[in-house]
XYZ file of N, CA and C in Angstrom:
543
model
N 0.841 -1.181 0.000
C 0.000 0.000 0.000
C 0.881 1.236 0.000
N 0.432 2.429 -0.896
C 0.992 3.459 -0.276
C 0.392 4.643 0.507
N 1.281 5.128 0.609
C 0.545 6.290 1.558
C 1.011 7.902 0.846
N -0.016 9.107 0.991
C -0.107 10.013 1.205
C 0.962 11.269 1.775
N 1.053 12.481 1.658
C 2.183 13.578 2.408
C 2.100 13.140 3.984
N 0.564 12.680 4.232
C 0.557 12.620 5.879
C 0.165 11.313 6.517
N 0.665 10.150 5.869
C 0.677 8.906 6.071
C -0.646 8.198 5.984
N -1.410 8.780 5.237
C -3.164 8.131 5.414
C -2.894 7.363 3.991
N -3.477 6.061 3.972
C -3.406 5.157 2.516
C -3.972 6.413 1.357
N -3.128 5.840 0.376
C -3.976 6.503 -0.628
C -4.768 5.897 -1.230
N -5.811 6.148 -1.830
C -7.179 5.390 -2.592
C -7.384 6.010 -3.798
N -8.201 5.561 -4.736
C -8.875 6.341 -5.544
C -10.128 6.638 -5.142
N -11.090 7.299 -6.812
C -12.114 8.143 -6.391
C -13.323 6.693 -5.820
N -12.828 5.562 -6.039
C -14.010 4.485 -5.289
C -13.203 3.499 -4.255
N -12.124 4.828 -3.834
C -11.742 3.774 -2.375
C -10.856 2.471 -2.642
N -10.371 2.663 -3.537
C -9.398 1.292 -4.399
C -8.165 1.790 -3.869
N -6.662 0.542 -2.846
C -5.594 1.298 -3.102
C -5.151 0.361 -4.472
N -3.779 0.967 -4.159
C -2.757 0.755 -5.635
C -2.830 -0.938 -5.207
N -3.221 -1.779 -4.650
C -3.624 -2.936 -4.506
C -4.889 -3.340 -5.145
N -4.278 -4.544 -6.089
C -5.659 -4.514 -6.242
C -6.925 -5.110 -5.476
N -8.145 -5.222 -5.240
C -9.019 -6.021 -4.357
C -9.274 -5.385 -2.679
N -7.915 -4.346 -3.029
C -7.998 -4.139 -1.277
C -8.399 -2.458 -1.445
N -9.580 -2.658 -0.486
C -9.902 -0.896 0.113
C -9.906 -0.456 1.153
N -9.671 0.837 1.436
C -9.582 1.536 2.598
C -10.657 2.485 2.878
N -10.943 2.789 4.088
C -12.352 3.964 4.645
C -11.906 4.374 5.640
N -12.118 5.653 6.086
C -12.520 5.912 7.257
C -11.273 7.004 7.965
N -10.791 6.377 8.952
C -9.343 7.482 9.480
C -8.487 7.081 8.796
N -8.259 6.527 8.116
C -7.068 6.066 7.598
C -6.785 6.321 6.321
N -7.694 6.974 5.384
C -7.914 7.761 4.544
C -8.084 9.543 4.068
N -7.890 9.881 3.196
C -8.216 11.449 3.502
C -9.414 11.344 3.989
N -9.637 13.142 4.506
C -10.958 13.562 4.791
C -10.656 13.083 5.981
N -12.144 14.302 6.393
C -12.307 14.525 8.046
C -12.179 12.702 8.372
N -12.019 13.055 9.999
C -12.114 11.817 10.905
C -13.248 11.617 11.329
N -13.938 11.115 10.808
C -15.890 11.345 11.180
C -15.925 9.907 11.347
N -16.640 9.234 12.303
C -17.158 8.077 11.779
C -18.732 7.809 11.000
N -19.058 8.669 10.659
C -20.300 8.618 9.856
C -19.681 8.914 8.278
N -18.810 9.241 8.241
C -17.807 9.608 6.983
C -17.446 8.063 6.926
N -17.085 7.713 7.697
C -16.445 5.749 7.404
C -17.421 5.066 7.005
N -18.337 5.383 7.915
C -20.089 4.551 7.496
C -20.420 4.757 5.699
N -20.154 5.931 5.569
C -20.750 5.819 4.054
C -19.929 5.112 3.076
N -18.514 5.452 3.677
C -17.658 4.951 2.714
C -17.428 3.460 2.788
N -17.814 2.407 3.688
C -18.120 1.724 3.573
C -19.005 0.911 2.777
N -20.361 1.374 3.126
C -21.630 1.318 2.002
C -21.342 1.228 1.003
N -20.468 2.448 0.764
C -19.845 2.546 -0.652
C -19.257 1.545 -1.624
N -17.781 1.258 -0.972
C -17.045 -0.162 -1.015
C -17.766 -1.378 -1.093
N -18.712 -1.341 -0.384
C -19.783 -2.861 -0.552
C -20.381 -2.523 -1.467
N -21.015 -1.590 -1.778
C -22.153 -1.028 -3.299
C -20.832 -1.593 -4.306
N -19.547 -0.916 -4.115
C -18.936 -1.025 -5.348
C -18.522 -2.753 -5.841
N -18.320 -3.492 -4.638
C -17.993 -4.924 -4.707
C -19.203 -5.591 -5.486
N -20.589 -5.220 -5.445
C -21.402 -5.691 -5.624
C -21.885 -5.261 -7.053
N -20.891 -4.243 -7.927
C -21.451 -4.254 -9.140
C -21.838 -2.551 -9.440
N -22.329 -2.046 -8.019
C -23.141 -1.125 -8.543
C -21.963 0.185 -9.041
N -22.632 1.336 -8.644
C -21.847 2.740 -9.218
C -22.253 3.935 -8.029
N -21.263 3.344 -6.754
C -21.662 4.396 -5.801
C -21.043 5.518 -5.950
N -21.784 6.780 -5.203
C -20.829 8.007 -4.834
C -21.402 9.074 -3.790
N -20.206 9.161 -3.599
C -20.219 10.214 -2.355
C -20.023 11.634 -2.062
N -20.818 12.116 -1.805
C -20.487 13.685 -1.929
C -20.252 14.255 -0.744
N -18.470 14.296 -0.716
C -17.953 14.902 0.758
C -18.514 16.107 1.029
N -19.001 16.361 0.579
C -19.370 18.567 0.665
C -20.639 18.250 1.808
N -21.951 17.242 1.829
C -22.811 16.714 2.383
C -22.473 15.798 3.541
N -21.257 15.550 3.773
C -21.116 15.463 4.783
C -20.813 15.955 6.026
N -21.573 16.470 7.202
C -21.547 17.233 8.075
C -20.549 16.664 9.447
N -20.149 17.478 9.286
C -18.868 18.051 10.406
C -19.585 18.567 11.951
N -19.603 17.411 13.021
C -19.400 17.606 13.939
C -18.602 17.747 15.501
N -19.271 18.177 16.057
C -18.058 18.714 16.969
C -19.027 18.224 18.479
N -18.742 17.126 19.261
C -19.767 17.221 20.167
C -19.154 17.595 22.024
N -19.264 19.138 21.745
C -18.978 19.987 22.752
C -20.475 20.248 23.413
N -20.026 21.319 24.380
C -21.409 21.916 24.889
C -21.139 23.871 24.790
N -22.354 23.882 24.124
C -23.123 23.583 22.926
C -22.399 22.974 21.811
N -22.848 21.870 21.137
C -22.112 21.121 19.632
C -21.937 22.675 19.070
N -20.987 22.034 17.816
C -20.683 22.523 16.861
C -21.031 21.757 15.285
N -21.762 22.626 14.756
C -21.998 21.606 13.505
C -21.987 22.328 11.949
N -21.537 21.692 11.150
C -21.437 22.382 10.023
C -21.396 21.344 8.597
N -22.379 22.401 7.096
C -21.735 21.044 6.178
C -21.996 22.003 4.995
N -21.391 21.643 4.030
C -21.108 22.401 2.642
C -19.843 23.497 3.019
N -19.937 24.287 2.492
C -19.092 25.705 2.009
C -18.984 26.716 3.323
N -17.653 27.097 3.338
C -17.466 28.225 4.605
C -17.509 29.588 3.702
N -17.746 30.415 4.527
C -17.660 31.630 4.330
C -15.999 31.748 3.195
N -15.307 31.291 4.539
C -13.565 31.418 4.115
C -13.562 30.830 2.812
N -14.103 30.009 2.218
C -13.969 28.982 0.886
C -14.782 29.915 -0.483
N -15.714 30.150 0.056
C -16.673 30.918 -1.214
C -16.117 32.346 -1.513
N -15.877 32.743 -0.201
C -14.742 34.218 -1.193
C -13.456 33.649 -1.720
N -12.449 32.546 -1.335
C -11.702 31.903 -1.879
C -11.990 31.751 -3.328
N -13.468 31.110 -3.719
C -13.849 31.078 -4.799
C -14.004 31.565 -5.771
N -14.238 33.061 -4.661
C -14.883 34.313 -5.824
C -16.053 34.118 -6.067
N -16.810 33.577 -5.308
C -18.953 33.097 -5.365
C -19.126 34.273 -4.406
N -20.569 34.742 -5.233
C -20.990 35.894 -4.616
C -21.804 34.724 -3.553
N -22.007 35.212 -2.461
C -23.058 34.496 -1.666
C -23.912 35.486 -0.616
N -25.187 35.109 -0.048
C -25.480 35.730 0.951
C -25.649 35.083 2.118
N -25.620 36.108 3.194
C -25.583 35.135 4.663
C -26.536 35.673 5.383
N -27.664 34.655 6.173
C -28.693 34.738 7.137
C -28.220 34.287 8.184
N -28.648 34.684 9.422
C -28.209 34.110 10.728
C -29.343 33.969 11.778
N -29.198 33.586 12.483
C -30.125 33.175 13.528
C -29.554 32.945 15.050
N -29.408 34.427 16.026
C -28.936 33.887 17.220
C -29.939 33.071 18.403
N -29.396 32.042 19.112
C -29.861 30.765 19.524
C -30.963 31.652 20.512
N -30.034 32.680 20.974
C -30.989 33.444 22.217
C -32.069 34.196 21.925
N -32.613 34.514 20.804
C -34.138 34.966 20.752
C -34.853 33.401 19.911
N -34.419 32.511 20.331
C -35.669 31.395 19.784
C -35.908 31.146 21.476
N -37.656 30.840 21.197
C -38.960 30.718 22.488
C -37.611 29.021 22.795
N -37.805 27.748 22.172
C -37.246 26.869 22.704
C -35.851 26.856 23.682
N -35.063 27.470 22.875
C -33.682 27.523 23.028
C -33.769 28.496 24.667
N -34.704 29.110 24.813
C -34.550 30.119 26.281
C -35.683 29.428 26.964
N -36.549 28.539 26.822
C -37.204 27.845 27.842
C -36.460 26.721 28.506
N -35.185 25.809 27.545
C -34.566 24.966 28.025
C -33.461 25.826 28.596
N -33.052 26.994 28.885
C -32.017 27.752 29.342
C -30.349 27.398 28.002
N -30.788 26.832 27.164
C -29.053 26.532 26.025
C -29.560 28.040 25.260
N -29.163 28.733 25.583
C -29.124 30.198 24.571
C -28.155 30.193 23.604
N -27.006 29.679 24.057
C -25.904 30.270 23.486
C -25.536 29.739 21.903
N -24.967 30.664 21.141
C -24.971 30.114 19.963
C -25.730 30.726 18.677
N -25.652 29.807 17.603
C -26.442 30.763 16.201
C -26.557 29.556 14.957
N -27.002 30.039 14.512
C -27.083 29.172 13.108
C -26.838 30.111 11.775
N -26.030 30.007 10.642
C -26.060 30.624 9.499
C -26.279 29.675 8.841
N -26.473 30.525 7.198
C -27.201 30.002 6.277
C -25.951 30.659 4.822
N -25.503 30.376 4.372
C -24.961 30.692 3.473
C -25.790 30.364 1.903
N -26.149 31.225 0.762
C -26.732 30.687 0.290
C -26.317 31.802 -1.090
N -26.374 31.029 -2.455
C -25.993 31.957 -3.623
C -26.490 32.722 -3.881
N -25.600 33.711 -4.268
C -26.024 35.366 -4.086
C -27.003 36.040 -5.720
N -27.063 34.430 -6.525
C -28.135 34.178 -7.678
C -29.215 33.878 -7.589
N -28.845 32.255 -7.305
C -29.948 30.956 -7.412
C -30.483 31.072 -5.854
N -29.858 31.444 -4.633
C -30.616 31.313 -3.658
C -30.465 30.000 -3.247
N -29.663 28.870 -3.677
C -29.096 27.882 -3.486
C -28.715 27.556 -2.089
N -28.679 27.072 -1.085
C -27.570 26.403 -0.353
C -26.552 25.898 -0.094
N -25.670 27.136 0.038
C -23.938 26.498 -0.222
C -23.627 25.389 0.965
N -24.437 26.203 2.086
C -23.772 25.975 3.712
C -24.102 26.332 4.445
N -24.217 25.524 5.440
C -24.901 26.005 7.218
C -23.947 25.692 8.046
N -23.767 26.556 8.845
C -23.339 25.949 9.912
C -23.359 26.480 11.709
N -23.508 25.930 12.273
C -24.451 26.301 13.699
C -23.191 26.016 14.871
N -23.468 26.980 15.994
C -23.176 26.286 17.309
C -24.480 26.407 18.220
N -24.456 25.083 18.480
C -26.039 25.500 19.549
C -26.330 23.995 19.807
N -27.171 24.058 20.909
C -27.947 22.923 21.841
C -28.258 22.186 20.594
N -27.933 20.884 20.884
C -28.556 20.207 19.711
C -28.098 19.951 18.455
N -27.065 20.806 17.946
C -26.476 21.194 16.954
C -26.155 20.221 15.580
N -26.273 18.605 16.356
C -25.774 17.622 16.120
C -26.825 17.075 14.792
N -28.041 17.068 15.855
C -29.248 16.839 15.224
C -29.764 17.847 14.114
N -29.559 19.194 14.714
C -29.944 20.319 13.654
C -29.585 20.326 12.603
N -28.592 20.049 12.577
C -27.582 20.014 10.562
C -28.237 19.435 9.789
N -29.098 17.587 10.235
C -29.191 17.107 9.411
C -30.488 17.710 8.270
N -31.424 18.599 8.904
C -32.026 19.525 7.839
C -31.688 20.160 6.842
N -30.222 20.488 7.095
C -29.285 21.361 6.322
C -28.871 20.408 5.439
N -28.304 18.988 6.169
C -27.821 18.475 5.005
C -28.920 17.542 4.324
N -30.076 17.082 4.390
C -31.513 16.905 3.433
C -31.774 18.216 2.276
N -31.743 19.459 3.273
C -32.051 20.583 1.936
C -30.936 20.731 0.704
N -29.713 20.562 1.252
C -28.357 20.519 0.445
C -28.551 19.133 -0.569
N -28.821 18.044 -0.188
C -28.771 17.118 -0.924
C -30.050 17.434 -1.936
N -31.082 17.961 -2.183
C -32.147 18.433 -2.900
C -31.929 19.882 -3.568
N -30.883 20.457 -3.329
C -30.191 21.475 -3.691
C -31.562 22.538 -3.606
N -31.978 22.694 -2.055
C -33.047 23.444 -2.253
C -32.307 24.959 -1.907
N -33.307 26.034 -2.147
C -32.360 27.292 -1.707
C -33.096 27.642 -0.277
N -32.495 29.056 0.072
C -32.969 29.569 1.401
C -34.362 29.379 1.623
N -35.101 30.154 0.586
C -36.239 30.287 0.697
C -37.564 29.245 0.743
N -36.835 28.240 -0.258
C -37.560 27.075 0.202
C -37.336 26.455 1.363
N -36.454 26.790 2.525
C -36.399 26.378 3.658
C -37.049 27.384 4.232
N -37.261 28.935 4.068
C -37.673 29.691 5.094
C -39.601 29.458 4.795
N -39.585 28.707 3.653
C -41.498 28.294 3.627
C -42.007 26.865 3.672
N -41.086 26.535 4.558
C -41.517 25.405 5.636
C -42.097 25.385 6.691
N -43.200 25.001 7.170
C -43.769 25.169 8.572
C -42.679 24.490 9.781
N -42.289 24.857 10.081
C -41.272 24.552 11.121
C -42.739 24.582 12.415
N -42.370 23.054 13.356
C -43.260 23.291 14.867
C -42.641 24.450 15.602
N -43.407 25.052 16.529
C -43.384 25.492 17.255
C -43.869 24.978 18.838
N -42.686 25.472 19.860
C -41.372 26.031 19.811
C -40.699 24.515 19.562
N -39.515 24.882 18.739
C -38.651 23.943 18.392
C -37.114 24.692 18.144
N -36.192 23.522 18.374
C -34.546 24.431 18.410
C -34.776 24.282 16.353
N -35.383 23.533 16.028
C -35.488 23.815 14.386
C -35.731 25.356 13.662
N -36.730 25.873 14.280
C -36.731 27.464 14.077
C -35.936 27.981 13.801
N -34.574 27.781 14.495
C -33.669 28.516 14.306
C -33.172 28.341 12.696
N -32.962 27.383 12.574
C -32.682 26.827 10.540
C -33.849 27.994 9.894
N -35.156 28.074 10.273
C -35.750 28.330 8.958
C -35.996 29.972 9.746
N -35.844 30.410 10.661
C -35.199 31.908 11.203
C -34.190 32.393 10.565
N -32.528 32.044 10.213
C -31.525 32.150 9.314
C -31.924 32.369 8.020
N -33.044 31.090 7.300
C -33.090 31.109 5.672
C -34.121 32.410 5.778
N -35.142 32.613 6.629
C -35.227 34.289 6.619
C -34.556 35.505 6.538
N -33.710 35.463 7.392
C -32.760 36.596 7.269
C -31.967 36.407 5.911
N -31.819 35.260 5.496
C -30.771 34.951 4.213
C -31.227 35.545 2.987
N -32.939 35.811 3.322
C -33.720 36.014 2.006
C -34.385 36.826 2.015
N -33.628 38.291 2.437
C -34.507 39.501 3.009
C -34.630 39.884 4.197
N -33.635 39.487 5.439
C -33.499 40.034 6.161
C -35.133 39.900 7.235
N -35.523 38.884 6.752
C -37.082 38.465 7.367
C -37.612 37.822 8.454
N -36.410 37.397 9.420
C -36.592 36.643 10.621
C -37.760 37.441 11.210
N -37.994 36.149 11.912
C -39.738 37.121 12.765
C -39.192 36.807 13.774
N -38.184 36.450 14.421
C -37.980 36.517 16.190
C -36.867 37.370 16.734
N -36.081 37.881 15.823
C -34.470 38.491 15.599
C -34.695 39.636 16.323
């Protein structure tokens, strides 16, 4: 096998090393150290043994952090899209004016919404807040449907829920429209 600048096997784009028959996933590969990142790439490797034509889209995979309050994030940073040169716009949502987030006392924290400064697309979310863990995965369902802000901010979100806060952000993202801000 070989390895990489920083000793992780190298693979190709379906997880094959320079061996043949033999694959690698997970920490021991590029990309974050996630184990839900190993999980897919697994799936993957078995989809691929079995014939089919898997793939994976690292950008959809969300990046957590399980502190107090988590940290969670998935697609495009701020830092990356001006890197890019993508116009984008940004909605936010601080944790402390949602009704849920101050009845359970977790205030602290926010959610953004990064979203194209065209299509209204969803580049990227990413949150610190109660829950944070769980919250993304909305972000990363709307990302995988490549929905934009606005089709997240005309979702009935329950009330009170730490979810608000997601479709509070795609408000502000899309006119500055939060109703709790």
């Amino acid at each position: 096998l070989s390895t990489d600048e920083r000793g992780r096997i190298a693979v190709n784009d379906h997880l094959q090393t320079a061996v043949p028959h033999i694959y690698a996933i997970g920490d021991v590969v590029r990309g974050a150290m996630l184990a839900h990142k190993a999980e897919e790439e697994g799936v993957a490797v078995a989809e691929t043994l079995a014939g089919q034509k898997p793939h994976i889209d690292y950008n959809l995979v969300p990046n957590i952090v399980y502190t107090w309050p988590e940290v969670a994030g998935v697609g495009r940073t701020e830092a990356q899209l001006k890197e890019e040169g993508r116009a984008y716009k940004v909605g936010s949502f601080p944790m402390r004016a949602l009704g849920r987030a101050r009845a359970s006392m977790d205030i602290d924290g926010m959610v953004k919404i990064l979203a194209d400064a065209q299509t209204d697309e969803v580049l990227g979310v990413h949150m610190v807040a109660a829950r944070a863990a769980d919250l993304i995965m909305e972000a990363v369902v709307a990302m995988e449907f490549r929905a934009s802000a606005e089709d997240i901010a005309r979702i009935c979100h329950g009330h009170p829920t730490y979810t608000e806060a997601i479709k509070e952000a795609a408000l502000d993202a899309t006119g500055k429209r939060a109703i709790h801000a």
